[in-house]
Each structure stands twice: as structure tokens, then as C-alpha cells.
Amino acid sequence: SSATLLFLGGISLYGSMMLLPLWFQQVRGEDALGAGLLLVPQGLGALLARGLAGRYTDRLGARRVAVAAFALVAATTVPFAFVTAGTGEWLLLAALFVRGLALGAAMIAPMGAAYVGLERGEIPDASMITRLAQQLGGSVGIALIAVVLQHATAGAHSPDALAEGFGTAFRWATALTAVAVPLCLLLPGRPAPADGGAPATANGTAEAAEARTAAEA
């Protein structure tokens, strides 16, 4: 289940990351630098989430964190399915920041759950499988969303027509993210208390996954 969620997380992350800069450039008329700067809030949100996601996953369990994170990713993708060329930037920047927070947690929670109960010698294999699942999800997400976008924007030339085509692609991205929410229920729940009364953290698996993800990024 962790690998499947990371696969879907890769679709959510990379599929939308392909759409967002193109949307800012083609619909809003930004240049490449301007589009990149407008995506900074999402990166800041993801960076902030990595400092908290591992801690809360060990405390509350991967299931709760993943359900909340994937649901929030889907919710914060919805605004981009309905924005127009004249939508205010502050609304979009706020949505991107919250989306970054959710994406960071959505990657850390299932990755931490993938290491629960593993022997030390099994951890390298799990690391390879989780990373591969995420990268494959990214490839599939980009390919699928690109095909949807190509068909949705065929013959569109005005900003409003392009915005409608991009809205279709964002709706697909939202639906693909929403599919992950019920799958999150298959992840481990709240860790059982250890002998000392504190929640068991499986040797800090979520925090270790957080550090491993940051090192690989």
C-alpha cells in the first residue's frame, strides 16, 4: 500500500508540476522566470512540511497523516481547475503554499510506513522500491496529464479558452489524487505505546524517511 500511495503521490506531484508553470506562462503570460518565482510558495510549503511530517507520522500514525495530506492535495488542486486568466495571484499563491504543505506530508507518511517492521537488511530494498514507485508515478502522471492537456487545448488560442483546457487537465489531476485517499486507510494506524508509555516510533522510521527524502531531493 505504501508503494501504491507513493506511485499516486508521484502522479500528483509531477503531473501538476508539469501543468503549473505552463499554466502561468500560457494563460497568465508570465515568462519562464516569473512562472518559476510564482511556484516558490509551493516549495516553501513542502520544505516546512518535511520538518513536521515525520514527527506527526510517528506520533499519530501514517494513516491519519496520509489521509489528511492526500485529501488536502486534492482540495488545493481544485482551485486551479476553475481559475481564469483574471484570477488574483494572492489566491493562487496561498493555494500553492497549502498544497506544498500537503504534498510534503503525502510523500513522507507512506514512505515512513514502508519501513515499519522491517529488518535492517531489508531497508535498502524498501528504499529502492519506494523511490522507484514514486518515479514511475511521476512518469505516468506527466504522460497522462500531457495527453489530456493536448486534447483539451487543441485549437484554443485565447487566454480564456486555454484556461478552460488547463482546467480539464487539473480536474484529472484532482481525480487521480482523490483515488489515493481511500487507499491511505490501508496504512498502519497510531503506533502502539512502548513499555515506557510513549508511542512506539519503529526506530523513528518516518523521521528517517524524512531525512532520506531530503537527502535524495
Short mmCIF file of the C-alpha atoms (twelve columns), coordinates in Angstrom:
data_MODEL
# 
_entry.id   MODEL 
# 
loop_
_atom_site.group_PDB 
_atom_site.id 
_atom_site.type_symbol 
_atom_site.label_atom_id 
_atom_site.label_alt_id 
_atom_site.label_comp_id 
_atom_site.label_asym_id 
_atom_site.label_seq_id 
_atom_site.Cartn_x 
_atom_site.Cartn_y 
_atom_site.Cartn_z 
_atom_site.pdbx_PDB_model_num 
ATOM 1   C CA . SER A 1   0.000   0.000  0.000   1 
ATOM 2   C CA . SER A 2   2.887   2.395  0.709   1 
ATOM 3   C CA . ALA A 3   4.370   1.817  -2.746  1 
ATOM 4   C CA . THR A 4   0.954   2.341  -4.362  1 
ATOM 5   C CA . LEU A 5   0.458   5.609  -2.497  1 
ATOM 6   C CA . LEU A 6   3.921   6.791  -3.464  1 
ATOM 7   C CA . PHE A 7   3.082   5.921  -7.075  1 
ATOM 8   C CA . LEU A 8   -0.090  8.047  -6.855  1 
ATOM 9   C CA . GLY A 9   1.836   10.721 -4.979  1 
ATOM 10  C CA . GLY A 10  4.303   10.848 -7.862  1 
ATOM 11  C CA . ILE A 11  1.389   11.369 -10.257 1 
ATOM 12  C CA . SER A 12  0.058   14.198 -8.062  1 
ATOM 13  C CA . LEU A 13  3.435   15.848 -7.643  1 
ATOM 14  C CA . TYR A 14  4.983   15.605 -11.089 1 
ATOM 15  C CA . GLY A 15  1.781   15.728 -13.149 1 
ATOM 16  C CA . SER A 16  0.704   19.018 -11.584 1 
ATOM 17  C CA . MET A 17  4.258   20.349 -11.535 1 
ATOM 18  C CA . MET A 18  4.237   19.992 -15.305 1 
ATOM 19  C CA . LEU A 19  0.916   21.829 -15.545 1 
ATOM 20  C CA . LEU A 20  1.553   24.734 -13.194 1 
ATOM 21  C CA . PRO A 21  4.441   26.516 -14.964 1 
ATOM 22  C CA . LEU A 22  2.753   26.017 -18.351 1 
ATOM 23  C CA . TRP A 23  -0.464  27.490 -16.938 1 
ATOM 24  C CA . PHE A 24  1.317   30.586 -15.648 1 
ATOM 25  C CA . GLN A 25  3.106   31.078 -18.966 1 
ATOM 26  C CA . GLN A 26  0.340   30.318 -21.459 1 
ATOM 27  C CA . VAL A 27  -2.694  31.616 -19.569 1 
ATOM 28  C CA . ARG A 28  -1.204  34.411 -17.463 1 
ATOM 29  C CA . GLY A 29  1.521   35.434 -19.918 1 
ATOM 30  C CA . GLU A 30  4.420   35.042 -17.482 1 
ATOM 31  C CA . ASP A 31  7.932   34.329 -18.705 1 
ATOM 32  C CA . ALA A 32  9.862   31.268 -17.509 1 
ATOM 33  C CA . LEU A 33  11.473  33.162 -14.615 1 
ATOM 34  C CA . GLY A 34  8.179   34.679 -13.490 1 
ATOM 35  C CA . ALA A 35  6.449   31.293 -13.573 1 
ATOM 36  C CA . GLY A 36  9.254   29.759 -11.513 1 
ATOM 37  C CA . LEU A 37  9.056   32.517 -8.906  1 
ATOM 38  C CA . LEU A 38  5.291   32.080 -8.611  1 
ATOM 39  C CA . LEU A 39  5.859   28.426 -7.713  1 
ATOM 40  C CA . VAL A 40  8.132   29.324 -4.782  1 
ATOM 41  C CA . PRO A 41  5.273   29.192 -2.205  1 
ATOM 42  C CA . GLN A 42  4.658   25.526 -3.013  1 
ATOM 43  C CA . GLY A 43  8.335   24.746 -2.460  1 
ATOM 44  C CA . LEU A 44  8.322   26.624 0.830   1 
ATOM 45  C CA . GLY A 45  5.261   24.700 1.976   1 
ATOM 46  C CA . ALA A 46  6.889   21.368 1.104   1 
ATOM 47  C CA . LEU A 47  10.065  22.383 2.944   1 
ATOM 48  C CA . LEU A 48  8.101   23.315 6.044   1 
ATOM 49  C CA . ALA A 49  6.115   20.076 5.920   1 
ATOM 50  C CA . ARG A 50  9.284   17.990 5.898   1 
ATOM 51  C CA . GLY A 51  10.177  19.415 9.277   1 
ATOM 52  C CA . LEU A 52  6.857   18.267 10.763  1 
ATOM 53  C CA . ALA A 53  5.559   15.286 8.781   1 
ATOM 54  C CA . GLY A 54  7.919   12.683 10.235  1 
ATOM 55  C CA . ARG A 55  7.227   13.796 13.784  1 
ATOM 56  C CA . TYR A 56  3.457   13.645 13.383  1 
ATOM 57  C CA . THR A 57  3.567   10.365 11.470  1 
ATOM 58  C CA . ASP A 58  5.424   8.709  14.349  1 
ATOM 59  C CA . ARG A 59  3.027   10.260 16.851  1 
ATOM 60  C CA . LEU A 60  -0.351  9.852  15.100  1 
ATOM 61  C CA . GLY A 61  0.336   7.064  12.628  1 
ATOM 62  C CA . ALA A 62  0.860   7.128  8.883   1 
ATOM 63  C CA . ARG A 63  -2.830  6.506  8.183   1 
ATOM 64  C CA . ARG A 64  -4.147  9.744  9.679   1 
ATOM 65  C CA . VAL A 65  -1.384  11.888 8.253   1 
ATOM 66  C CA . ALA A 66  -1.682  10.383 4.767   1 
ATOM 67  C CA . VAL A 67  -5.491  10.694 4.635   1 
ATOM 68  C CA . ALA A 68  -5.317  14.353 5.643   1 
ATOM 69  C CA . ALA A 69  -2.398  15.071 3.312   1 
ATOM 70  C CA . PHE A 70  -3.812  13.475 0.153   1 
ATOM 71  C CA . ALA A 71  -7.262  14.975 0.795   1 
ATOM 72  C CA . LEU A 72  -5.652  18.402 1.175   1 
ATOM 73  C CA . VAL A 73  -3.586  17.953 -2.001  1 
ATOM 74  C CA . ALA A 74  -6.784  17.178 -3.904  1 
ATOM 75  C CA . ALA A 75  -8.636  20.111 -2.313  1 
ATOM 76  C CA . THR A 76  -5.891  22.613 -3.120  1 
ATOM 77  C CA . THR A 77  -5.682  21.415 -6.726  1 
ATOM 78  C CA . VAL A 78  -9.388  22.132 -7.268  1 
ATOM 79  C CA . PRO A 79  -8.998  25.959 -7.452  1 
ATOM 80  C CA . PHE A 80  -6.721  25.614 -10.480 1 
ATOM 81  C CA . ALA A 81  -9.471  23.710 -12.305 1 
ATOM 82  C CA . PHE A 82  -11.725 26.786 -12.178 1 
ATOM 83  C CA . VAL A 83  -9.414  29.806 -12.282 1 
ATOM 84  C CA . THR A 84  -9.457  32.183 -15.228 1 
ATOM 85  C CA . ALA A 85  -6.876  34.471 -16.760 1 
ATOM 86  C CA . GLY A 86  -8.052  37.236 -14.409 1 
ATOM 87  C CA . THR A 87  -7.975  35.344 -11.087 1 
ATOM 88  C CA . GLY A 88  -5.996  37.184 -8.415  1 
ATOM 89  C CA . GLU A 89  -2.477  35.954 -7.768  1 
ATOM 90  C CA . TRP A 90  -2.730  36.014 -3.977  1 
ATOM 91  C CA . LEU A 91  -5.416  33.332 -4.005  1 
ATOM 92  C CA . LEU A 92  -3.243  31.144 -6.224  1 
ATOM 93  C CA . LEU A 93  -0.122  31.707 -4.116  1 
ATOM 94  C CA . ALA A 94  -1.994  30.791 -0.916  1 
ATOM 95  C CA . ALA A 95  -3.342  27.622 -2.555  1 
ATOM 96  C CA . LEU A 96  0.162   26.703 -3.718  1 
ATOM 97  C CA . PHE A 97  1.623   27.152 -0.236  1 
ATOM 98  C CA . VAL A 98  -1.004  24.912 1.379   1 
ATOM 99  C CA . ARG A 99  -0.617  22.445 -1.484  1 
ATOM 100 C CA . GLY A 100 3.119   22.310 -0.817  1 
ATOM 101 C CA . LEU A 101 2.482   21.545 2.863   1 
ATOM 102 C CA . ALA A 102 0.151   18.708 1.899   1 
ATOM 103 C CA . LEU A 103 2.483   17.299 -0.758  1 
ATOM 104 C CA . GLY A 104 5.378   17.158 1.683   1 
ATOM 105 C CA . ALA A 105 3.319   15.190 4.180   1 
ATOM 106 C CA . ALA A 106 1.834   12.993 1.436   1 
ATOM 107 C CA . MET A 107 5.320   11.850 0.468   1 
ATOM 108 C CA . ILE A 108 6.702   11.358 3.983   1 
ATOM 109 C CA . ALA A 109 3.798   9.449  5.586   1 
ATOM 110 C CA . PRO A 110 3.635   6.445  3.206   1 
ATOM 111 C CA . MET A 111 7.413   6.387  2.875   1 
ATOM 112 C CA . GLY A 112 7.774   6.146  6.651   1 
ATOM 113 C CA . ALA A 113 5.123   3.412  6.799   1 
ATOM 114 C CA . ALA A 114 7.056   1.378  4.238   1 
ATOM 115 C CA . TYR A 115 9.875   0.806  6.754   1 
ATOM 116 C CA . VAL A 116 7.737   -0.228 9.735   1 
ATOM 117 C CA . GLY A 117 8.598   -3.737 10.935  1 
ATOM 118 C CA . LEU A 118 11.486  -4.259 8.519   1 
ATOM 119 C CA . GLU A 119 14.778  -5.821 9.487   1 
ATOM 120 C CA . ARG A 120 17.897  -3.732 8.951   1 
ATOM 121 C CA . GLY A 121 18.898  -5.759 5.900   1 
ATOM 122 C CA . GLU A 122 15.501  -5.190 4.264   1 
ATOM 123 C CA . ILE A 123 15.655  -1.404 4.454   1 
ATOM 124 C CA . PRO A 124 17.810  -0.879 1.291   1 
ATOM 125 C CA . ASP A 125 15.329  -2.929 -0.764  1 
ATOM 126 C CA . ALA A 126 12.394  -0.967 0.642   1 
ATOM 127 C CA . SER A 127 14.184  2.295  -0.107  1 
ATOM 128 C CA . MET A 128 14.717  1.266  -3.724  1 
ATOM 129 C CA . ILE A 129 11.103  0.111  -4.172  1 
ATOM 130 C CA . THR A 130 9.586   3.277  -2.688  1 
ATOM 131 C CA . ARG A 131 11.814  5.547  -4.738  1 
ATOM 132 C CA . LEU A 132 11.066  3.566  -7.900  1 
ATOM 133 C CA . ALA A 133 7.313   3.717  -7.239  1 
ATOM 134 C CA . GLN A 134 7.461   7.486  -6.832  1 
ATOM 135 C CA . GLN A 135 9.500   7.993  -10.003 1 
ATOM 136 C CA . LEU A 136 7.256   5.682  -12.047 1 
ATOM 137 C CA . GLY A 137 4.227   7.554  -10.762 1 
ATOM 138 C CA . GLY A 138 5.813   10.803 -11.870 1 
ATOM 139 C CA . SER A 139 6.455   9.451  -15.361 1 
ATOM 140 C CA . VAL A 140 2.919   8.117  -15.708 1 
ATOM 141 C CA . GLY A 141 1.453   11.341 -14.304 1 
ATOM 142 C CA . ILE A 142 3.337   13.574 -16.718 1 
ATOM 143 C CA . ALA A 143 2.479   11.377 -19.710 1 
ATOM 144 C CA . LEU A 144 -1.208  11.112 -18.821 1 
ATOM 145 C CA . ILE A 145 -1.722  14.767 -17.946 1 
ATOM 146 C CA . ALA A 146 0.196   15.865 -21.059 1 
ATOM 147 C CA . VAL A 147 -2.145  13.831 -23.283 1 
ATOM 148 C CA . VAL A 148 -5.209  15.260 -21.529 1 
ATOM 149 C CA . LEU A 149 -3.846  18.797 -21.833 1 
ATOM 150 C CA . GLN A 150 -3.021  18.389 -25.522 1 
ATOM 151 C CA . HIS A 151 -6.564  17.275 -26.346 1 
ATOM 152 C CA . ALA A 152 -8.202  19.859 -24.072 1 
ATOM 153 C CA . THR A 153 -6.293  22.823 -25.517 1 
ATOM 154 C CA . ALA A 154 -6.335  21.772 -29.176 1 
ATOM 155 C CA . GLY A 155 -7.447  24.790 -31.207 1 
ATOM 156 C CA . ALA A 156 -7.551  27.090 -28.152 1 
ATOM 157 C CA . HIS A 157 -5.864  30.437 -28.666 1 
ATOM 158 C CA . SER A 158 -7.450  32.962 -26.303 1 
ATOM 159 C CA . PRO A 159 -6.429  33.025 -22.625 1 
ATOM 160 C CA . ASP A 160 -9.942  32.058 -21.536 1 
ATOM 161 C CA . ALA A 161 -10.048 29.070 -23.910 1 
ATOM 162 C CA . LEU A 162 -6.613  27.965 -22.737 1 
ATOM 163 C CA . ALA A 163 -7.686  28.358 -19.111 1 
ATOM 164 C CA . GLU A 164 -10.661 26.062 -19.760 1 
ATOM 165 C CA . GLY A 165 -8.385  23.453 -21.324 1 
ATOM 166 C CA . PHE A 166 -5.978  23.624 -18.404 1 
ATOM 167 C CA . GLY A 167 -8.966  23.349 -16.065 1 
ATOM 168 C CA . THR A 168 -9.809  19.984 -17.611 1 
ATOM 169 C CA . ALA A 169 -6.251  18.770 -17.027 1 
ATOM 170 C CA . PHE A 170 -6.324  19.984 -13.418 1 
ATOM 171 C CA . ARG A 171 -9.613  18.164 -12.858 1 
ATOM 172 C CA . TRP A 172 -7.920  14.958 -13.998 1 
ATOM 173 C CA . ALA A 173 -5.040  15.647 -11.615 1 
ATOM 174 C CA . THR A 174 -7.514  16.209 -8.780  1 
ATOM 175 C CA . ALA A 175 -9.344  12.953 -9.509  1 
ATOM 176 C CA . LEU A 176 -6.094  10.965 -9.626  1 
ATOM 177 C CA . THR A 177 -5.112  12.407 -6.262  1 
ATOM 178 C CA . ALA A 178 -8.520  11.685 -4.745  1 
ATOM 179 C CA . VAL A 179 -8.122  8.000  -5.658  1 
ATOM 180 C CA . ALA A 180 -5.290  7.811  -3.127  1 
ATOM 181 C CA . VAL A 181 -7.420  8.916  -0.161  1 
ATOM 182 C CA . PRO A 182 -9.250  5.600  0.473   1 
ATOM 183 C CA . LEU A 183 -6.000  3.702  -0.107  1 
ATOM 184 C CA . CYS A 184 -4.493  5.611  2.819   1 
ATOM 185 C CA . LEU A 185 -6.766  3.622  5.122   1 
ATOM 186 C CA . LEU A 186 -4.590  0.577  4.444   1 
ATOM 187 C CA . LEU A 187 -1.587  2.212  6.106   1 
ATOM 188 C CA . PRO A 188 -0.676  1.498  9.763   1 
ATOM 189 C CA . GLY A 189 -2.633  3.390  12.377  1 
ATOM 190 C CA . ARG A 190 -1.374  5.065  15.530  1 
ATOM 191 C CA . PRO A 191 1.728   3.296  16.896  1 
ATOM 192 C CA . ALA A 192 1.193   1.126  19.962  1 
ATOM 193 C CA . PRO A 193 2.653   2.581  23.175  1 
ATOM 194 C CA . ALA A 194 6.091   1.307  24.092  1 
ATOM 195 C CA . ASP A 195 6.908   -0.088 27.544  1 
ATOM 196 C CA . GLY A 196 7.714   3.364  28.828  1 
ATOM 197 C CA . GLY A 197 4.275   4.643  27.868  1 
ATOM 198 C CA . ALA A 198 5.446   6.684  24.889  1 
ATOM 199 C CA . PRO A 199 4.210   5.864  21.402  1 
ATOM 200 C CA . ALA A 200 6.405   3.413  19.565  1 
ATOM 201 C CA . THR A 201 8.118   5.018  16.617  1 
ATOM 202 C CA . ALA A 202 9.564   1.977  14.885  1 
ATOM 203 C CA . ASN A 203 13.004  3.440  15.474  1 
ATOM 204 C CA . GLY A 204 11.876  6.744  14.025  1 
ATOM 205 C CA . THR A 205 11.017  5.297  10.638  1 
ATOM 206 C CA . ALA A 206 9.049   8.309  9.473   1 
ATOM 207 C CA . GLU A 207 11.707  10.755 10.588  1 
ATOM 208 C CA . ALA A 208 14.349  8.576  8.958   1 
ATOM 209 C CA . ALA A 209 12.322  8.549  5.746   1 
ATOM 210 C CA . GLU A 210 12.028  12.316 6.001   1 
ATOM 211 C CA . ALA A 211 15.794  12.665 6.254   1 
ATOM 212 C CA . ARG A 212 16.345  10.173 3.425   1 
ATOM 213 C CA . THR A 213 13.885  12.042 1.170   1 
ATOM 214 C CA . ALA A 214 15.544  15.365 1.922   1 
ATOM 215 C CA . ALA A 215 18.973  13.919 1.158   1 
ATOM 216 C CA . GLU A 216 17.792  12.493 -2.167  1 
ATOM 217 C CA . ALA A 217 15.995  15.686 -3.222  1 
# 
